[in-house]
Amino acid sequence: MEAKIILNCKTYEQATGEKALALAGICQEVADESGAEIIMCPQYADIHRISSELDIPVYGQHIDSIGFGSNTGHVLPESVKDAGAVGCLINHSERRLKLADIEANIKKLRELGMVSVVCTNNINVSRSAAALNPDYVAVEPPELIGSGISVSQAQPEIITGSVAAVKEVNPQVKVLTGAGITTGVDVSKAIELGTQGVLLASGVTKAEDPKAVLKDLVSNI
Ligand code: G3P
């Protein structure tokens, strides 16, 4: 089964700088051994090093809807692409955006040939995001983020509801889910509920043995 596992590094210490590179190496080993598609979303400063030293696909965590010019401190989409990212999260719960910026970011990523993943927090927002035509909508109930309680076990209805709403609005858009995902069972349940994969962070970044967790995560796909 084709499913995506997207590992968001956020700003976890265990996934910053040298440690991000080491973790990306582990992701690549597990991806190579299992044939699973594992994607990493490091911090901006780590994108170039990971993408130039390894083959694992890298996505950004955020972009700003600005162009070249005088925009000090902003994240230029072209620069994220140039650093080696092939996709980007948009509107993560920890980096919410205005609707107009979400739409602009989706268009910009498409123009740059990059994959867009719009994060949403409920079924209605998933429906609205699908209307903007991203490649993926990733539904994540904020209260379960970082909780270790899996969305696919605790709130299956938000997943099935989002899958149905997205399909109704725009059948081209694929659905991912995240929040509290830590095991292969969480992943296979998410897939059974109609998603094309998961977005996760703490289950791997904070694990004592990230490789063992990653191997388990891909064990049923
Ligand atoms: O971007 C993934 C995320 O928000 C889920 O976080 O720590 O619950 O896997 P976590």
Short mmCIF file of C-alpha atoms and ligand atoms in Angstrom, two decimals, residues 6-10 12 41 89 92-94 119 140-142 144-149 177-182 198-206, ligand 1:
data_model
loop_
_atom_site.label_atom_id
_atom_site.label_comp_id
_atom_site.label_asym_id
_atom_site.label_seq_id
_atom_site.Cartn_x
_atom_site.Cartn_y
_atom_site.Cartn_z
CA ILE A 6 5.70 12.63 7.31
CA LEU A 7 7.96 13.32 10.29
CA ASN A 8 7.70 16.91 11.47
CA CYS A 9 10.79 17.91 13.45
CA LYS A 10 9.07 21.07 14.83
CA TYR A 12 12.45 19.53 19.09
CA CYS A 41 10.16 18.27 7.75
CA LEU A 89 3.36 22.07 5.31
CA HIS A 92 0.12 23.83 10.89
CA SER A 93 -1.70 24.23 14.24
CA GLU A 94 1.47 25.78 15.61
CA CYS A 119 -3.09 21.16 7.99
CA GLU A 140 -4.97 17.03 13.26
CA PRO A 141 -7.13 17.70 16.35
CA PRO A 142 -4.95 20.19 18.26
CA LEU A 144 -4.24 15.42 20.72
CA ILE A 145 -1.02 16.89 19.32
CA GLY A 146 1.92 15.74 21.42
CA SER A 147 -0.42 13.77 23.69
CA GLY A 148 0.59 10.24 22.70
CA ILE A 149 -3.15 9.56 22.28
CA THR A 177 -4.03 12.63 9.56
CA GLY A 178 -1.90 13.28 12.61
CA ALA A 179 -1.76 13.89 16.37
CA GLY A 180 -0.57 11.33 18.88
CA ILE A 181 0.48 8.77 16.28
CA THR A 182 3.12 6.46 17.74
CA VAL A 198 0.16 10.24 8.64
CA LEU A 199 1.93 13.30 9.94
CA LEU A 200 3.71 12.87 13.26
CA ALA A 201 6.39 14.33 15.49
CA SER A 202 6.86 13.51 19.18
CA GLY A 203 6.33 9.75 18.87
CA VAL A 204 9.62 9.58 16.93
CA THR A 205 11.57 12.68 17.96
CA LYS A 206 11.16 12.01 21.69
O1 G3P B 1 2.88 17.86 12.64
C1 G3P B 1 2.62 16.72 13.37
C2 G3P B 1 1.97 16.99 14.64
O2 G3P B 1 1.41 18.19 14.88
C3 G3P B 1 1.57 15.85 15.46
O3 G3P B 1 2.42 15.91 16.55
O4 G3P B 1 3.68 15.02 18.39
O5 G3P B 1 1.26 14.47 18.17
O6 G3P B 1 2.90 13.47 16.61
P1 G3P B 1 2.56 14.63 17.48
#
